[in-house]
XYZ file of N, CA and C in Angstrom:
729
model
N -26.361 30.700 35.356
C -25.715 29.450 35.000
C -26.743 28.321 35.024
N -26.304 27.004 34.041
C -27.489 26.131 34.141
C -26.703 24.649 34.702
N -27.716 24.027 35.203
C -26.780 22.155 35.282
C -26.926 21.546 33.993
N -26.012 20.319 33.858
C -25.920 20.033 33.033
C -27.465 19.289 32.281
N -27.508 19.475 30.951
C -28.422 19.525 29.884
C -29.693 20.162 30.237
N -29.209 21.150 31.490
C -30.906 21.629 31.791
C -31.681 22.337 30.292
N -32.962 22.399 30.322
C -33.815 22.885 29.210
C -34.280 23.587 29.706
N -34.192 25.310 28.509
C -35.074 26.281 29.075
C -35.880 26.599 27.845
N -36.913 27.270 28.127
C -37.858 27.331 27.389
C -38.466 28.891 27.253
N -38.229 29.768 26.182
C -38.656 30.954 26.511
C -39.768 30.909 25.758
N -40.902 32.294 26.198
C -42.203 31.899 25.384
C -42.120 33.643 25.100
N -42.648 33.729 23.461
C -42.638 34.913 23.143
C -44.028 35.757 23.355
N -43.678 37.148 23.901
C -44.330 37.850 24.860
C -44.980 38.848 23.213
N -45.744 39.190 22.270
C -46.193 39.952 21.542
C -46.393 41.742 21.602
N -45.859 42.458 21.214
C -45.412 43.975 21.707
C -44.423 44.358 22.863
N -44.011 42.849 23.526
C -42.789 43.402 24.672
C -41.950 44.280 24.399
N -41.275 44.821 25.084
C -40.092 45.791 25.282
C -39.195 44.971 25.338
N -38.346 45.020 24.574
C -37.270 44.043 24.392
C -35.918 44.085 25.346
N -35.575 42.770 26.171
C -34.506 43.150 26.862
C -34.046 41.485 26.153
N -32.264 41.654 27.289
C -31.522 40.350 26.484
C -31.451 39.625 27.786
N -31.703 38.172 27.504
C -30.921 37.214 28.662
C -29.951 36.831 27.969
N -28.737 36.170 29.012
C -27.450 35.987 28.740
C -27.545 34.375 29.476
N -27.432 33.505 28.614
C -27.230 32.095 29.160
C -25.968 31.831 29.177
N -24.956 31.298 30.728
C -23.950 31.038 30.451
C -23.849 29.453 31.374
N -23.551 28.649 30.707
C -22.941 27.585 30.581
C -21.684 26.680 31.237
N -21.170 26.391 32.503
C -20.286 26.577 32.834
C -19.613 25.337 32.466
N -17.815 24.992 32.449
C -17.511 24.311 31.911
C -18.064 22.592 32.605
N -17.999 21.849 31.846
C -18.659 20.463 32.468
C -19.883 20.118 32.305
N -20.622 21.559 31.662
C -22.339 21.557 31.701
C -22.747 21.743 29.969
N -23.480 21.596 29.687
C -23.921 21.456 28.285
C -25.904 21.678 28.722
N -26.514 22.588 27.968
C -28.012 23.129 28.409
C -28.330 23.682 26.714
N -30.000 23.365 26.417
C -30.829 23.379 25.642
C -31.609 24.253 25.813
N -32.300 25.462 24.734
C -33.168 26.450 24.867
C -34.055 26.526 23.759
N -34.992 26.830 24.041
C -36.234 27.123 22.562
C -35.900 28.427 23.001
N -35.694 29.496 21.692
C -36.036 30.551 21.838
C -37.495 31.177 21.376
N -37.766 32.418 21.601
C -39.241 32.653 21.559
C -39.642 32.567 20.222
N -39.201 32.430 18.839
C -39.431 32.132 17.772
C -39.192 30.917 17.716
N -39.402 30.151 18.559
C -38.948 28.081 17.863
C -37.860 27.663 18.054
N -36.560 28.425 17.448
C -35.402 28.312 17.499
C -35.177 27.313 18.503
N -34.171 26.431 18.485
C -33.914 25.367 19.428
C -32.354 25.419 19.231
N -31.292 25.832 20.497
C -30.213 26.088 20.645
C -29.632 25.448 21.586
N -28.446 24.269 21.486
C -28.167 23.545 22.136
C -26.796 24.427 22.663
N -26.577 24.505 23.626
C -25.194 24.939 24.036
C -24.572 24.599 24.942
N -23.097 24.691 24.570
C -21.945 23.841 24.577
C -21.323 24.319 26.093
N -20.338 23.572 26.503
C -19.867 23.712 27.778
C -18.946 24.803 27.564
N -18.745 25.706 28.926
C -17.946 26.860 28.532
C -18.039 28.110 27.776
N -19.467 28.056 27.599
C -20.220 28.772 26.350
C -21.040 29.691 27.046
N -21.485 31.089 26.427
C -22.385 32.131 26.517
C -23.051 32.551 25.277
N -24.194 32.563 25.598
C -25.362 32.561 24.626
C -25.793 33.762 24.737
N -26.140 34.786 24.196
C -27.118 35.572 24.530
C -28.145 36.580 23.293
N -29.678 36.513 23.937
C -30.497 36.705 23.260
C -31.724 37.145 23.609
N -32.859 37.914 23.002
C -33.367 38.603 23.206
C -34.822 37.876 24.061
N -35.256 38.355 24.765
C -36.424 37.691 25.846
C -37.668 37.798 24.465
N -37.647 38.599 23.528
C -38.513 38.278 22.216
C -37.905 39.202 21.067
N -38.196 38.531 19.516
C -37.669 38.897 18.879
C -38.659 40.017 18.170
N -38.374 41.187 18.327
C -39.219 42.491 17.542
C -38.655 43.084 16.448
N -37.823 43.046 15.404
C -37.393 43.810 14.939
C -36.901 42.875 13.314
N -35.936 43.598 12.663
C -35.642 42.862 11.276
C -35.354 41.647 11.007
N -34.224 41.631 12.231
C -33.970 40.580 12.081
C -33.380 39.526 13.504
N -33.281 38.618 13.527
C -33.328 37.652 14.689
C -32.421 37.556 14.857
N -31.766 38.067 16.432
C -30.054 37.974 16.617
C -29.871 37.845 17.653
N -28.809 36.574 17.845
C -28.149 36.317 18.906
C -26.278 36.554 19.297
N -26.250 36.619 20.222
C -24.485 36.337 20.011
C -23.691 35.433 20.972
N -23.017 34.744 20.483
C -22.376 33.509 21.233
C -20.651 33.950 21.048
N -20.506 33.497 22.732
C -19.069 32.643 22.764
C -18.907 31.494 22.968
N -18.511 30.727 22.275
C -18.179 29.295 22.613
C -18.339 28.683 21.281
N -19.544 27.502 21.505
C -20.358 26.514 20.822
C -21.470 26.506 20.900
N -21.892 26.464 20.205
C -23.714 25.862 19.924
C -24.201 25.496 18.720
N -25.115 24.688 18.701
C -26.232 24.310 17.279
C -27.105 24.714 17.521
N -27.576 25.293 16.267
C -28.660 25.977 16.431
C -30.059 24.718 14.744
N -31.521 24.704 15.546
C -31.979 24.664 14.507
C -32.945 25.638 14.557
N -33.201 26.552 13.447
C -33.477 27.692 13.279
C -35.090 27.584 12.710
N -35.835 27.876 13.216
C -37.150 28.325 13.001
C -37.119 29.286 11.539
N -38.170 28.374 10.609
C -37.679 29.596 9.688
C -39.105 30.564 9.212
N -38.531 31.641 9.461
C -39.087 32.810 8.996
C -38.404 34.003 7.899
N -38.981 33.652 6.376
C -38.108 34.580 5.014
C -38.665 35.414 6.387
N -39.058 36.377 6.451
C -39.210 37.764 6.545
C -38.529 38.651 7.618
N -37.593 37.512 8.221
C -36.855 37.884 9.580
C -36.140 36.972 9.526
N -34.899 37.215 8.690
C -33.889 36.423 9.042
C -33.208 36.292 9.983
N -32.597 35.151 10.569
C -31.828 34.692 11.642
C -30.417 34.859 11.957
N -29.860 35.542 12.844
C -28.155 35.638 12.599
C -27.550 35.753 14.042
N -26.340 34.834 13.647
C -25.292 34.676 15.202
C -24.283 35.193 14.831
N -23.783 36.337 16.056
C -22.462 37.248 16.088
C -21.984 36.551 16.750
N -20.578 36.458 16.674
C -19.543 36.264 17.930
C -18.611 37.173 17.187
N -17.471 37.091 18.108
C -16.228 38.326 17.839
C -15.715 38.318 16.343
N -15.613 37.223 15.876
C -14.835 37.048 14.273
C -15.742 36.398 13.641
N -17.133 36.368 13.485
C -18.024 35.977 12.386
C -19.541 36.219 12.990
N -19.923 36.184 11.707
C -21.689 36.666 11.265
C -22.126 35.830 10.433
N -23.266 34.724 10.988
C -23.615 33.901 10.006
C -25.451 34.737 10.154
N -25.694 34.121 8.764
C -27.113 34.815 8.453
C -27.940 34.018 7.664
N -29.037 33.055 8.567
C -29.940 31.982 7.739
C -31.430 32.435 7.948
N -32.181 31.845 6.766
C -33.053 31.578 7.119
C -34.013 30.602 7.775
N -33.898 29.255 7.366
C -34.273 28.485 8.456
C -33.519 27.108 8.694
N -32.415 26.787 8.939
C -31.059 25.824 8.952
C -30.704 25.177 10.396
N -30.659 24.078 9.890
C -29.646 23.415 10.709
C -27.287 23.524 10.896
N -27.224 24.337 11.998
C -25.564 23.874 12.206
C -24.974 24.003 12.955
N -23.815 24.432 13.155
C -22.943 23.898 14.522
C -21.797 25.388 14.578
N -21.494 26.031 15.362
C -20.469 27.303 15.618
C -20.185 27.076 17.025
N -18.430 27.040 16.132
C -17.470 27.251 17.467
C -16.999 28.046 17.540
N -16.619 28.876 18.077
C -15.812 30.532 18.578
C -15.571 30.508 20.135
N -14.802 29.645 20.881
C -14.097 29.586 21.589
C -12.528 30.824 21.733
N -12.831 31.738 22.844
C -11.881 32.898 22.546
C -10.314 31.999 22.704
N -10.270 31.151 23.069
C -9.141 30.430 23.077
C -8.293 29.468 22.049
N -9.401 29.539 20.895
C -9.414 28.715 19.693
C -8.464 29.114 19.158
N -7.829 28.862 18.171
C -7.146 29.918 16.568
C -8.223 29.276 15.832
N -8.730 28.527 15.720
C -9.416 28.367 14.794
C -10.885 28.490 14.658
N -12.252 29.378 14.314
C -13.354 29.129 14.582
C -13.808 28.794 13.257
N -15.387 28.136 13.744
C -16.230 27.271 12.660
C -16.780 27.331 12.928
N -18.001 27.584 11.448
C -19.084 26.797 10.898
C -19.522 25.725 10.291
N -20.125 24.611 10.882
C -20.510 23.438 9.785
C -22.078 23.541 9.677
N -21.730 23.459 8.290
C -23.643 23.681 8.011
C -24.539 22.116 7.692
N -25.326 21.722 8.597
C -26.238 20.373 8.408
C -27.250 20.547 7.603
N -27.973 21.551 7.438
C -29.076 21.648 6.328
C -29.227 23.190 5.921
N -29.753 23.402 4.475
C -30.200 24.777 4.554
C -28.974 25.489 3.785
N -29.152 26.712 4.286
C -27.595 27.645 3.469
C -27.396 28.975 4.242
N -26.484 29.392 4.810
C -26.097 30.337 5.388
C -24.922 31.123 4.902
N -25.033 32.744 5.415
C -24.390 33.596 4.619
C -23.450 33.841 5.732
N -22.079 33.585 5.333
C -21.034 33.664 6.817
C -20.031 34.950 6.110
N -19.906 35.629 7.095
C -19.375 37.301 7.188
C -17.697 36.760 8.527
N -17.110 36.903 7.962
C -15.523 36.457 9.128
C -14.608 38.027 8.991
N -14.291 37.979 10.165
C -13.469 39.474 10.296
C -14.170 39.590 11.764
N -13.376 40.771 12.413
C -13.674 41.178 13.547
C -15.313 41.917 13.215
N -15.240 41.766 14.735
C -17.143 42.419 14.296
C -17.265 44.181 14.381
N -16.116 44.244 15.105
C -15.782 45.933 14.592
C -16.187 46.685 13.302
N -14.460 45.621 12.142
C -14.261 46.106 11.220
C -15.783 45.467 10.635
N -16.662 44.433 10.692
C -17.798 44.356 10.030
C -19.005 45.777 9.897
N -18.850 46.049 11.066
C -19.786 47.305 11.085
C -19.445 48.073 10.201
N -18.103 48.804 10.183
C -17.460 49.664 9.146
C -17.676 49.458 7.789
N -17.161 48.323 7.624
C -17.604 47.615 5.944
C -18.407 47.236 5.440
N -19.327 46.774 6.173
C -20.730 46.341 5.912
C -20.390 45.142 5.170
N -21.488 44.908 4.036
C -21.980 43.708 3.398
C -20.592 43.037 2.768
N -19.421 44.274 2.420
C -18.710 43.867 1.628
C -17.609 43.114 2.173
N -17.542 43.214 3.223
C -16.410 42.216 4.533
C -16.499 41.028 4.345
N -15.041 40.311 3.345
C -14.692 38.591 3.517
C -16.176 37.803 4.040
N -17.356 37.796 2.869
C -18.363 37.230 2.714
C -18.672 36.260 1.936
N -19.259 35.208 2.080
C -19.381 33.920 1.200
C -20.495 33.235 1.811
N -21.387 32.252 1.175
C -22.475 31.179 1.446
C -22.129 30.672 1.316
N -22.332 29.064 2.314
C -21.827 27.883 2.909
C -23.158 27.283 2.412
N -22.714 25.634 1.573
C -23.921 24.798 1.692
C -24.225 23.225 2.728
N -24.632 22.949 2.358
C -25.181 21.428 3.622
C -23.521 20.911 3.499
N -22.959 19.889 4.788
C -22.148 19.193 4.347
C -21.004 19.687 4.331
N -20.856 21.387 4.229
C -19.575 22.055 4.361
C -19.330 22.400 6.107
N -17.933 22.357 6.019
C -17.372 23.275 7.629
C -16.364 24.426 6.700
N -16.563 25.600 7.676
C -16.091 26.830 6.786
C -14.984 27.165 7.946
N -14.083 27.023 7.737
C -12.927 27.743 9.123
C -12.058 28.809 8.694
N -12.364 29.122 9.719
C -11.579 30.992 9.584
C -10.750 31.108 10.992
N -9.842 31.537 10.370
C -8.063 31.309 10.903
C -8.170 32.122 11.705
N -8.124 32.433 12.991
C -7.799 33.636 13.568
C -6.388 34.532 13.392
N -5.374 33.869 13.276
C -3.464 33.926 12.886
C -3.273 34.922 11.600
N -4.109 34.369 10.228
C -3.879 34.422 8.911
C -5.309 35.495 8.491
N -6.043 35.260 9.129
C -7.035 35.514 8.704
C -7.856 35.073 7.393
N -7.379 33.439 7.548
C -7.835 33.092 5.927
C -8.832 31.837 6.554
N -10.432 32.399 5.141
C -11.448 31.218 5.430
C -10.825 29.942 4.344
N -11.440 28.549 4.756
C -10.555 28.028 4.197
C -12.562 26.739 4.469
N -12.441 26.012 3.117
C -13.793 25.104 3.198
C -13.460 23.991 3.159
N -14.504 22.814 3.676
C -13.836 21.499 2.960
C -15.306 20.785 3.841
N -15.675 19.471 2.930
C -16.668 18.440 2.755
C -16.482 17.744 4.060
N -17.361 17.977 5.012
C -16.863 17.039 6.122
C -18.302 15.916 7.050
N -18.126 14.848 7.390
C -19.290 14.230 7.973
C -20.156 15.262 8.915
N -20.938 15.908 8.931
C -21.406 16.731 9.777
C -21.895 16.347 10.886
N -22.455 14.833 11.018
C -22.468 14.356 12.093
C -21.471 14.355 12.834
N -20.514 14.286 13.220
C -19.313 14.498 13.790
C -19.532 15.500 14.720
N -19.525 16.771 14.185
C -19.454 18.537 14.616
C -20.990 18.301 15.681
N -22.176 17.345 15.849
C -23.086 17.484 16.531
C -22.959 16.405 17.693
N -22.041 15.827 17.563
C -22.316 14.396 18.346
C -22.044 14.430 20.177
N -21.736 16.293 20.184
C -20.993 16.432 21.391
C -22.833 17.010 22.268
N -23.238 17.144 21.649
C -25.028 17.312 22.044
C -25.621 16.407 22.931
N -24.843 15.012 22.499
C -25.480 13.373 23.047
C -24.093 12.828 24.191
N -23.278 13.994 24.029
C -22.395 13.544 24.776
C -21.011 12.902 23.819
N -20.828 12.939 23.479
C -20.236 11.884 22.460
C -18.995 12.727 21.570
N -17.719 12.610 21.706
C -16.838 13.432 20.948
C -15.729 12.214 19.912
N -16.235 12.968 18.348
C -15.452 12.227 17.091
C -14.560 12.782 17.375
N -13.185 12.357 16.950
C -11.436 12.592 16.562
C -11.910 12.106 15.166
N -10.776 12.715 14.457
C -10.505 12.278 13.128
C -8.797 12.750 13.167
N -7.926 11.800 13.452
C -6.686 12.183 13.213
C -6.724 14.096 13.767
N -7.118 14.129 14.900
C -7.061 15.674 15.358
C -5.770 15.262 16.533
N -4.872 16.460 16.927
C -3.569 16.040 17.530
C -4.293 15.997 19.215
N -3.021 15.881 19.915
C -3.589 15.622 21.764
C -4.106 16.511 22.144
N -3.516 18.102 21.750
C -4.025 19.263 22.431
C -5.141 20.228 22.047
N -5.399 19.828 20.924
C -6.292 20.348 20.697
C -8.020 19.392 21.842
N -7.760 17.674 21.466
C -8.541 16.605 21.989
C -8.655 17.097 23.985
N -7.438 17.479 24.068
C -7.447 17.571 26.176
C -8.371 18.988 26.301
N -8.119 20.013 25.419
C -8.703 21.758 25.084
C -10.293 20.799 25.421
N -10.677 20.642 24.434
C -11.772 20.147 24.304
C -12.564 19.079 25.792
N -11.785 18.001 26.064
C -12.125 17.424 27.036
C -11.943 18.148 28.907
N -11.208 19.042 28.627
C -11.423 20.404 29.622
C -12.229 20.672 30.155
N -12.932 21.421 29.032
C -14.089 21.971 28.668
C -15.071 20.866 29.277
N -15.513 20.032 28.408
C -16.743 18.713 29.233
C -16.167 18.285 30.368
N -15.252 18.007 31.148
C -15.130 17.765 32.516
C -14.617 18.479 33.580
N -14.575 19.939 33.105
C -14.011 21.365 34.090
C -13.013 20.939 34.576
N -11.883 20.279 34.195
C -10.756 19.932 34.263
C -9.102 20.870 34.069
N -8.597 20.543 34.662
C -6.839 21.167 34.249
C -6.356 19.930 33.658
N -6.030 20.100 32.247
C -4.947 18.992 31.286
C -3.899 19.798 31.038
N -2.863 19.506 31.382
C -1.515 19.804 31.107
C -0.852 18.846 30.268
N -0.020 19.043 29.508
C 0.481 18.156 28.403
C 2.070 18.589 28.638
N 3.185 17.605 29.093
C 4.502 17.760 29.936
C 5.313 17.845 28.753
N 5.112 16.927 27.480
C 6.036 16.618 26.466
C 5.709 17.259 25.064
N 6.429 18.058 25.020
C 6.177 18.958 23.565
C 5.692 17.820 22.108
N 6.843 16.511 22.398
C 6.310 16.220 21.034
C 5.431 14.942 21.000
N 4.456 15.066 21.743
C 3.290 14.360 21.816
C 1.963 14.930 21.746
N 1.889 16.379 22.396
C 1.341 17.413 21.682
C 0.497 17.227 20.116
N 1.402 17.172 19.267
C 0.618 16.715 18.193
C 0.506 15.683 17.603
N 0.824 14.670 18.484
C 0.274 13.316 18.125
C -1.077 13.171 17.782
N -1.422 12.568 16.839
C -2.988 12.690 16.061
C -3.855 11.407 16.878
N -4.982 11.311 16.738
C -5.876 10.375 17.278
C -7.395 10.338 16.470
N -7.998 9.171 16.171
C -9.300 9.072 15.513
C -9.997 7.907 16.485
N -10.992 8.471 16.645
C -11.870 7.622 17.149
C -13.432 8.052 17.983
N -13.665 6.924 18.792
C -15.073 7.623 19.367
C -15.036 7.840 20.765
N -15.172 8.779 21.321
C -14.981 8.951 22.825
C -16.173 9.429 23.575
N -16.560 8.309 24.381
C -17.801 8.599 25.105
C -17.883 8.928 26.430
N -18.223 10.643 26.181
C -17.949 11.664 27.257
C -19.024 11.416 28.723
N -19.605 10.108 28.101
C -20.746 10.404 29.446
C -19.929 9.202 30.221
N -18.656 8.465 29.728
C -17.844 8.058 31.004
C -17.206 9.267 31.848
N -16.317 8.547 32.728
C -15.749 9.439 33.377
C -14.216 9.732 32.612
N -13.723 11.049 33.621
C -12.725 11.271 32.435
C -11.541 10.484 32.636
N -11.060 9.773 33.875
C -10.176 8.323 33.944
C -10.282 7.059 32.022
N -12.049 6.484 32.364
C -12.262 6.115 31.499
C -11.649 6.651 30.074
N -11.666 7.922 29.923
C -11.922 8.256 28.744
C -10.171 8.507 28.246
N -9.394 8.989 29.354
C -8.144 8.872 28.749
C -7.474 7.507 29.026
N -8.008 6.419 29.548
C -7.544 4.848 28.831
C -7.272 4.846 27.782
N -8.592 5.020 27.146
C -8.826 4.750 25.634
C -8.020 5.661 24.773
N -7.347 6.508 24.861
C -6.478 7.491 24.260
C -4.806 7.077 24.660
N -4.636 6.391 25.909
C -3.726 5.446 26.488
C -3.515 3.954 25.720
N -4.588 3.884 25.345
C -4.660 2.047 24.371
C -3.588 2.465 23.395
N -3.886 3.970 22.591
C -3.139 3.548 21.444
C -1.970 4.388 21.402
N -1.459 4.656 22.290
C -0.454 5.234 22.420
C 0.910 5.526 23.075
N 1.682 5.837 23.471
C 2.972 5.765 24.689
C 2.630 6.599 25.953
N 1.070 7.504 25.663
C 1.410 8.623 26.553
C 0.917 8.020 28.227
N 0.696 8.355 29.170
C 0.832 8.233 30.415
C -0.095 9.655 31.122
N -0.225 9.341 31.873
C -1.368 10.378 32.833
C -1.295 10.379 34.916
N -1.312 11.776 35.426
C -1.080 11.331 36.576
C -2.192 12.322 36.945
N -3.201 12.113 37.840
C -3.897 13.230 38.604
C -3.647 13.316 39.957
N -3.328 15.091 40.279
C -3.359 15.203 41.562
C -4.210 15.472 42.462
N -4.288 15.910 43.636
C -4.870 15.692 44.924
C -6.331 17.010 44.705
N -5.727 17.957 43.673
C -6.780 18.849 43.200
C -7.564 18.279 41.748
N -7.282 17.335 41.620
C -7.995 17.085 40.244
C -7.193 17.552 38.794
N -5.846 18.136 39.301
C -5.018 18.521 37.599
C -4.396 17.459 37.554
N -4.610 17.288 36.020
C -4.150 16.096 35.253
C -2.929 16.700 34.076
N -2.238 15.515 34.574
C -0.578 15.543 33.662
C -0.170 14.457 32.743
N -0.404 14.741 31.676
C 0.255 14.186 30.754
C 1.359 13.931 30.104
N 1.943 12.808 29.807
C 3.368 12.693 29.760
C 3.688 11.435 28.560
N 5.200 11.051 28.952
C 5.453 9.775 27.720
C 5.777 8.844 29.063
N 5.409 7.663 28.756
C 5.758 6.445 29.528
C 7.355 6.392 29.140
């Protein structure tokens, strides 16, 4: 496990015997890694990273649960690729952002520079099918989401700054509802959010929320514009409600 934004730095070893470290992340903490090819992988709170102590072989692979950005060292001759359970992205040297949170329904790719080849389906049935498994290339500027429910990828043009801003601390809303926003703020303050009233739940919210307050601070500002109400107890779980 690392503290929060610790930086690690791996240095690549030439003919090693290849083994994997497993970086895990605990919730509240957010930590930075060069991997032994350059690669620079920011990862997200609640998140497991894991990857090879050096890269020997075709191709450069990691696999994540959670979140992370990755900017990718580029090498044509060894392409770069992140597994998690329901997708396979495959770049050569790019900037972007993957969420696969096992708790999600929804995971993503947003791509910031470059072009990546995203493979969605379980990583099972990927093995079985190979190349031909619900495959498509993503360009700059796109977020690609794949449904866990439906199983349908679905694209659309989005500020990509947004999808990175949680790196600096810093989390965009765009009209996203409460529960998905508390899921998320969980996560950065290792918190229990409970949400009491079903139909506030998806009450939407846009704005800028700056996670390097505390999390009192931070649900004010979600309190300014709204009816909802908040109580924390003697353990730190927080309840949400309607005034």
């Amino acid at each position: 496990m690392v503290d929060q934004e610790k930086v690690v730095n791996q240095k690549k070893v030439s003919g090693a015997k290849i083994n994997y470290n497993t970086l895990i992340v605990p919730y509240g903490k957010r930590s930075k890694i060069t991997l032994s090819d350059g690669t620079i992988a920011w990862v997200n709170s609640g998140s497991k990273l894991t990857y090879p102590s050096n890269f020997d072989s075709k191709f450069r692979e990691v696999y994540l649960e959670g979140e992370a950005s990755f900017d990718v060292a580029h090498d044509k001759a060894h392409p770069f690729k992140v597994f998690t359970k329901d997708q396979e992205i495959e770049v050569l040297g790019t900037v972007f952002n993957v969420s696969s949170y096992p708790d999600d329904t929804n995971h993503f790719v947003v791509l910031k520079s470059g072009s990546v080849k995203l493979k969605s389906g379980l990583l099972e049935k990927r093995k079985l099918l190979g190349n031909k498994y619900n495959e498509r290339i993503i360009t700059p500027g796109t977020k690609a989401n794949f449904n866990l429910k439906n199983h349908l990828i679905t694209e659309k043009q989005v500020n990509v700054e947004d999808y990175f801003a949680w790196i600096n601390g810093v989390l965009i809303v765009k009209n996203d509802d409460l529960e998905h926003i508390t899921k998320r703020l969980s996560r950065y303050y290792n918190v229990s959010i409970s949400i009491e009233n079903d139909e506030i739940k998806e009450e939407t919210f846009s704005g800028y929320l700056d996670l390097k307050e505390n999390i009192v601070k931070v649900l004010d500002v979600l309190k300014e514009s709204t009816k909802l109400n908040y109580q924390i107890d003697d353990t730190n779980n927080i309840n949400i409600n309607i005034n």
